[in-house]
Amino acid sequence: MVLLGAVGVIVRKHPVHAALSLVLTLFGVAVLFVSQEAHFLAAVQVIVYAGAIVVLFLFVIMLLGVDRVENLRTEPLTAQRPLAIITCLGLVGVLVAAIVNGSGVLNERGEGIKLPDLQNGPDANTVQLAESIFSKYVVAFEVTSVLLVIAVVGTVLLTRKTKSSSGGQTK
Amino acid sequence: MISLTLVPTATWYLVLAAVLFSIGTFGVLVRRNPLVMFMCIELMLNAVNLTFVALARELNDINGQTIVFFVMVVAAAEVVVGLGIIVSIMRNRSALTADDLAELKG
Amino acid sequence: MLNLIWFIPLLPLAGAILNLILGRKLGDPRSGWVATIATGTSFLVTVLVYFEMLGLEAEERSHVEVLFSWLPVGSLQVDFALLADPLSIVMALFITGISTLIHLYAIGYMHGDAKFSKFFLYLNLFVFSMLMLVMGENLLVTFLGWEGVGACSYFLISFWHTRNSAAVAGKKAFVTNRIGDFGVMTAMFLAFSAVGSLSYGAINEAAHAGELASVTATAIAMLLFVGACGKSAQLPLYLWLPDAMEGPTPVSALIHAATMVTSGVFLMTRMNPVLHISYDWAPTVIAVVGAATALYAATVAVAQNDIKKVLAYSTVSQLGFMFLAIGSGAYVAAIFHMITHAFFKALLFLGSGSVIHGMHHEQDMRRMGALRKVMPVTGFTFIIGWLAIAGVPPFAGFWSKDEILLYVYANNRGLYVVGLVTALLTAYYMTRQVIMVFYGKARWNDNSAEHGAHGEITPHESPRVMLIPLIVLSVLSILGGAMQLPFSKDLHFLEHWLAPVVEESEAYIGKSWAYQNKYLLLLVAIVVAVSGILISISVYAKSKFKVIEPKILEQAWKYDHAVSRVVGGPGAATFNLIAWIDANIVDGIVNGVGELIRSVAGSVRRVQSGFVRTYALLISFGAVAILAWFLLRGVLL
């Protein structure tokens, strides 16, 4: 399902269709998170990604014209497509090779904090994640919050239409 | 290869993430609509998140999930800013593709 | 007192700086007195140092005073140091002494000149440079002085630079000296690479100890000789000295008679151990060049009509004698002759300056005559100088010349004959000069109607400030021979004094025929001198024989013309070729590299297409490549 959605993103001409394919992918990833016992993250994924971000995308698409359909048959830059195919196949190859190569290492290790299972309570994953964030990574947390504020303020400033007429109130 | 019990090992997830990443890359390189390119970048980020979670599960380390948390936050911020830029550029010119924004040439 | 030797060069330098800052305010004549007192005090310090050294044992008479570490660069350690040993102190003595006298004289001579204080500034600067030259502890300090005297010589020769001939003469002197300097520099490089130090002590020690190869020693000695030829006006490079007479007469007396031109002789003497261990032909070359120069210059002097030009060629000739002595291994004799020559040549130059001054700057001898009656003191002192240079005993010149001829005879009979002929000619042309200037008919108003502007001249005697130095120098010319009388070993004061410096290289002629019969050779020398005088009198005074003054001698065997033709013709062509090579090939290469880079950059520039997707493609491609490489490396290792 994930892969289907991903392929859909890249092949659909209409941007709205591509956005919907993205939603499919994101849902798939959320399911995969659950199967990895990262429940909190799955919930966040659905809420933030599939919920807020894709909605944002759709807003912008509508703002800028829904009917801008891209012509996928032609490619103005020569050799872009073949090279892209080669690069991506190469990428896949390298990554899979790395994974396969390192899989032996992966299966050997099993250290650190144990992932609490059901016997620790239904919120165990959330609790452990919260403990990690607020003790070890609290500085990063604070910085990230500042980053969010800056991002919002910056975007508002960027997209302002400056009023050139006199007496206009800027907000 | 695929055994009858079909227990997905970490390797499977990692391979899936790798493929997802490549698809995202391909999309960035091939598509010309800026918004779709952005969506492909989101694909890549999701692939990364998937990798981290799989490894966190495998290595029994909560830090992997912490990283994913932060990645999501930053990705959200980045989307906001990126879309803002696209909006402000494309407001003045219509029917714009990535190839038309070629002013930084040598 | 010995550790105050750095006062000796410092005092003239202080005088120069004082004149530089306050000269114009002090004016004429106070700035002159400042300069004279500076040099005079330096002389006093030198005398005190000398007496202190007398009290020491012969081996201890060598003191190095290090002022500061000048070039501490890796293996090259050069200190700014002064060396007080017999040779340098004896040089410093007569340099400072004669300089003081000449400074005194110049106060009178340059009176009324617009650039009075500047003159004394340069003079003091010159004395400073010369003292650095002789008192330097290593080749580099000497070279500093060497270049300094060259520069001051240039300043002083072209002192009246509004006169074109003076400016040209200054340039000529500097450029010709530069050729010699090249020799000195190369010798310094060689010495450093062979011995690892530029210090005289180290080099001479190496030479004594046999650590210096004969080839290297010969190369060093010959290169230094090239420098000496430039500075001391020997045959290939003497051209500048006659032209240098454009400078004021005190300059000619100080620089081109007594001090600067002797630097070459000094340098060869200082490096005598190196010369001693070079191949046998090296000293012979020096001797031959010296003899040839002496004879050549003497022949030219016979036909000169300018009172100073005669003395200029005479200087070249006497310098030739000194090099002849060095080439024959007679270092003591060379120094002896240098000192006596300083006395009587300075005397002669100052005397001629007095004549010129009294004749209102008329320099042509054909318009002089019978001046003895008008300028008695000048005439009397000039005659003493004449007798000294002609080699008439008991005047100083006789003893030094005889000493040289003695050693030359023991070394090479052919050169001895050349020396003898030169002595004859010396006596001849000097007598000619004396007769033309001081005796005979008064010719100074003969062509007054033709002269126009200055009309009648009334020559007069010079002021006292100019006469006192003349008198002092004439006394020295009479008594100077006492330094090294040949009569017995005990009277060889100069030889004993200089022994620590030159002993090993001094040719030993005690067993030679010349030494056994030295009184016979003494007599021969006297006969030659007297006959030269008599012949000259009979030609010029008594008019018994016709005057022989071939034109070619007056034109100095056309040497100057030849040099200009060579340098101007093929020389200029060669230099133009080199300039062309530099402009086109060398610059072409440099510019070509720049052009190449520009064109390459121009074509590489087009990679920046501006398309984001191309950039993205390149980035991802690169990323994949790097990952693949890491993977391969991990797998293969």
mmCIF file of C-alpha atoms in Angstrom, chain A residues 2-3 6 9-10 12-13 15 18-19 22 25-26 32-33 35-38 41 44-45 49 53 56-57 60-61 64 68 70-72 74 76 80-81 84-85 88 91-92 95 99 106-107 111-113 125 128-129 132-133 136-137 140-141 144 147-148 151 155 158-159 161, chain B residues 11 13-16 18-23 25-27 29-33 35-36 38-40 42-43 45-46 49-50 53-55 57-63 65-66 68-70 72-77 79-81 83-88 90-91 94-96 99:
data_model
loop_
_atom_site.group_PDB
_atom_site.id
_atom_site.type_symbol
_atom_site.label_atom_id
_atom_site.label_comp_id
_atom_site.label_asym_id
_atom_site.label_seq_id
_atom_site.Cartn_x
_atom_site.Cartn_y
_atom_site.Cartn_z
ATOM 1 C CA VAL A 2 2.797 2.292 0.856
ATOM 2 C CA LEU A 3 4.539 1.625 -2.369
ATOM 3 C CA ALA A 6 4.377 6.445 -3.458
ATOM 4 C CA VAL A 9 2.567 10.505 -6.090
ATOM 5 C CA ILE A 10 5.114 10.500 -8.771
ATOM 6 C CA ARG A 12 -0.215 11.388 -11.288
ATOM 7 C CA LYS A 13 -0.442 14.415 -13.506
ATOM 8 C CA PRO A 15 -1.513 17.721 -8.273
ATOM 9 C CA ALA A 18 -0.744 13.330 -6.221
ATOM 10 C CA ALA A 19 -1.675 14.762 -2.841
ATOM 11 C CA LEU A 22 0.543 10.991 -0.543
ATOM 12 C CA THR A 25 1.393 6.571 1.679
ATOM 13 C CA LEU A 26 1.309 8.363 4.981
ATOM 14 C CA LEU A 32 3.884 0.307 9.831
ATOM 15 C CA PHE A 33 4.712 2.388 12.865
ATOM 16 C CA SER A 35 3.443 -2.747 13.841
ATOM 17 C CA GLN A 36 6.803 -1.569 15.102
ATOM 18 C CA GLU A 37 5.258 -0.802 18.462
ATOM 19 C CA ALA A 38 5.735 2.939 18.121
ATOM 20 C CA LEU A 41 4.528 8.143 16.730
ATOM 21 C CA VAL A 44 1.463 11.834 15.679
ATOM 22 C CA GLN A 45 2.029 10.774 12.093
ATOM 23 C CA TYR A 49 1.415 14.587 8.617
ATOM 24 C CA ILE A 53 0.518 18.900 6.272
ATOM 25 C CA LEU A 56 -1.816 22.578 3.896
ATOM 26 C CA PHE A 57 -0.702 21.198 0.578
ATOM 27 C CA VAL A 60 -1.907 25.845 -1.522
ATOM 28 C CA ILE A 61 -2.871 23.835 -4.591
ATOM 29 C CA LEU A 64 -2.564 28.584 -6.946
ATOM 30 C CA ARG A 68 -2.467 23.189 -13.481
ATOM 31 C CA GLU A 70 1.672 19.019 -15.774
ATOM 32 C CA ASN A 71 2.703 17.604 -19.086
ATOM 33 C CA LEU A 72 4.520 14.470 -18.170
ATOM 34 C CA THR A 74 7.872 15.686 -22.530
ATOM 35 C CA PRO A 76 12.672 19.723 -21.502
ATOM 36 C CA GLN A 80 17.328 14.066 -17.188
ATOM 37 C CA ARG A 81 15.031 11.060 -17.153
ATOM 38 C CA ALA A 84 17.405 9.952 -12.962
ATOM 39 C CA ILE A 85 16.456 6.340 -13.495
ATOM 40 C CA CYS A 88 17.646 5.967 -8.396
ATOM 41 C CA LEU A 91 20.528 4.397 -4.894
ATOM 42 C CA VAL A 92 18.286 1.472 -4.286
ATOM 43 C CA LEU A 95 21.026 1.009 0.133
ATOM 44 C CA ILE A 99 21.201 -3.210 4.550
ATOM 45 C CA LEU A 106 21.667 -5.858 13.259
ATOM 46 C CA ASN A 107 20.524 -9.179 14.494
ATOM 47 C CA GLU A 111 20.882 -3.499 23.978
ATOM 48 C CA GLY A 112 19.680 -0.465 25.756
ATOM 49 C CA ILE A 113 16.379 0.334 27.164
ATOM 50 C CA ASN A 125 5.549 3.714 24.891
ATOM 51 C CA GLN A 128 9.128 6.159 27.825
ATOM 52 C CA LEU A 129 9.319 8.482 24.866
ATOM 53 C CA SER A 132 13.529 10.491 26.867
ATOM 54 C CA ILE A 133 12.472 13.774 25.379
ATOM 55 C CA LYS A 136 17.959 13.753 27.759
ATOM 56 C CA TYR A 137 16.817 15.872 24.878
ATOM 57 C CA ALA A 140 16.632 20.070 21.616
ATOM 58 C CA PHE A 141 12.990 20.195 22.504
ATOM 59 C CA THR A 144 12.677 22.990 18.253
ATOM 60 C CA LEU A 147 12.214 26.886 15.499
ATOM 61 C CA LEU A 148 8.508 26.424 15.057
ATOM 62 C CA ALA A 151 9.060 29.252 10.932
ATOM 63 C CA THR A 155 6.370 32.483 6.574
ATOM 64 C CA LEU A 158 7.447 36.133 3.442
ATOM 65 C CA THR A 159 3.969 35.899 2.060
ATOM 66 C CA LYS A 161 1.475 41.519 0.287
ATOM 67 C CA THR B 11 15.440 -5.968 7.107
ATOM 68 C CA TYR B 13 11.214 -2.571 6.740
ATOM 69 C CA LEU B 14 14.582 -1.159 5.911
ATOM 70 C CA VAL B 15 14.371 -2.300 2.345
ATOM 71 C CA LEU B 16 10.918 -0.848 2.055
ATOM 72 C CA ALA B 18 15.034 2.371 0.895
ATOM 73 C CA VAL B 19 12.682 1.831 -2.001
ATOM 74 C CA LEU B 20 10.406 4.570 -0.769
ATOM 75 C CA PHE B 21 13.357 6.897 -0.570
ATOM 76 C CA SER B 22 14.406 6.135 -4.118
ATOM 77 C CA ILE B 23 10.937 6.681 -5.412
ATOM 78 C CA THR B 25 14.231 10.946 -5.249
ATOM 79 C CA PHE B 26 13.026 9.976 -8.642
ATOM 80 C CA GLY B 27 9.990 12.136 -8.208
ATOM 81 C CA LEU B 29 14.227 14.743 -10.266
ATOM 82 C CA VAL B 30 11.463 14.162 -12.781
ATOM 83 C CA ARG B 31 8.457 16.233 -11.775
ATOM 84 C CA ARG B 32 8.342 19.881 -12.648
ATOM 85 C CA ASN B 33 5.446 21.133 -10.580
ATOM 86 C CA LEU B 35 4.218 21.337 -5.181
ATOM 87 C CA VAL B 36 4.567 17.789 -6.376
ATOM 88 C CA PHE B 38 7.664 19.027 -2.335
ATOM 89 C CA MET B 39 5.408 16.074 -1.832
ATOM 90 C CA CYS B 40 8.134 13.793 -3.019
ATOM 91 C CA GLU B 42 7.855 14.425 2.131
ATOM 92 C CA LEU B 43 8.028 10.892 0.862
ATOM 93 C CA LEU B 45 11.316 12.135 4.960
ATOM 94 C CA ASN B 46 8.791 9.461 5.697
ATOM 95 C CA ASN B 49 11.277 8.023 9.721
ATOM 96 C CA LEU B 50 10.443 4.464 8.903
ATOM 97 C CA VAL B 53 11.604 3.387 13.886
ATOM 98 C CA ALA B 54 12.598 0.015 12.508
ATOM 99 C CA LEU B 55 16.071 0.346 13.903
ATOM 100 C CA ARG B 57 12.673 -1.570 17.422
ATOM 101 C CA GLU B 58 15.550 -3.733 16.440
ATOM 102 C CA LEU B 59 18.099 -2.275 18.781
ATOM 103 C CA ASN B 60 15.648 -1.792 21.598
ATOM 104 C CA ASP B 61 16.613 1.835 21.907
ATOM 105 C CA ILE B 62 14.101 4.578 22.540
ATOM 106 C CA ASN B 63 16.358 7.196 21.056
ATOM 107 C CA GLN B 65 11.802 7.174 18.254
ATOM 108 C CA THR B 66 12.883 10.417 19.825
ATOM 109 C CA VAL B 68 11.612 10.561 14.627
ATOM 110 C CA PHE B 69 9.616 12.851 16.855
ATOM 111 C CA PHE B 70 11.956 15.695 16.193
ATOM 112 C CA MET B 72 8.393 15.233 12.249
ATOM 113 C CA VAL B 73 8.384 18.572 14.001
ATOM 114 C CA VAL B 74 11.080 19.991 11.801
ATOM 115 C CA ALA B 75 9.462 18.574 8.691
ATOM 116 C CA ALA B 76 6.292 20.369 9.576
ATOM 117 C CA ALA B 77 8.105 23.633 10.006
ATOM 118 C CA VAL B 79 6.768 22.457 4.857
ATOM 119 C CA VAL B 80 5.288 25.653 6.178
ATOM 120 C CA VAL B 81 8.216 27.746 5.101
ATOM 121 C CA LEU B 83 5.035 26.410 0.825
ATOM 122 C CA GLY B 84 5.170 30.021 1.833
ATOM 123 C CA ILE B 85 8.051 30.566 -0.532
ATOM 124 C CA ILE B 86 6.309 28.767 -3.355
ATOM 125 C CA VAL B 87 3.184 30.823 -2.807
ATOM 126 C CA SER B 88 5.027 34.089 -2.855
ATOM 127 C CA MET B 90 4.023 31.767 -7.900
ATOM 128 C CA ARG B 91 1.630 34.540 -6.945
ATOM 129 C CA SER B 94 1.303 31.827 -13.346
ATOM 130 C CA ALA B 95 1.896 28.420 -14.842
ATOM 131 C CA LEU B 96 5.282 28.181 -13.345
ATOM 132 C CA ASP B 99 12.535 24.940 -14.944
#
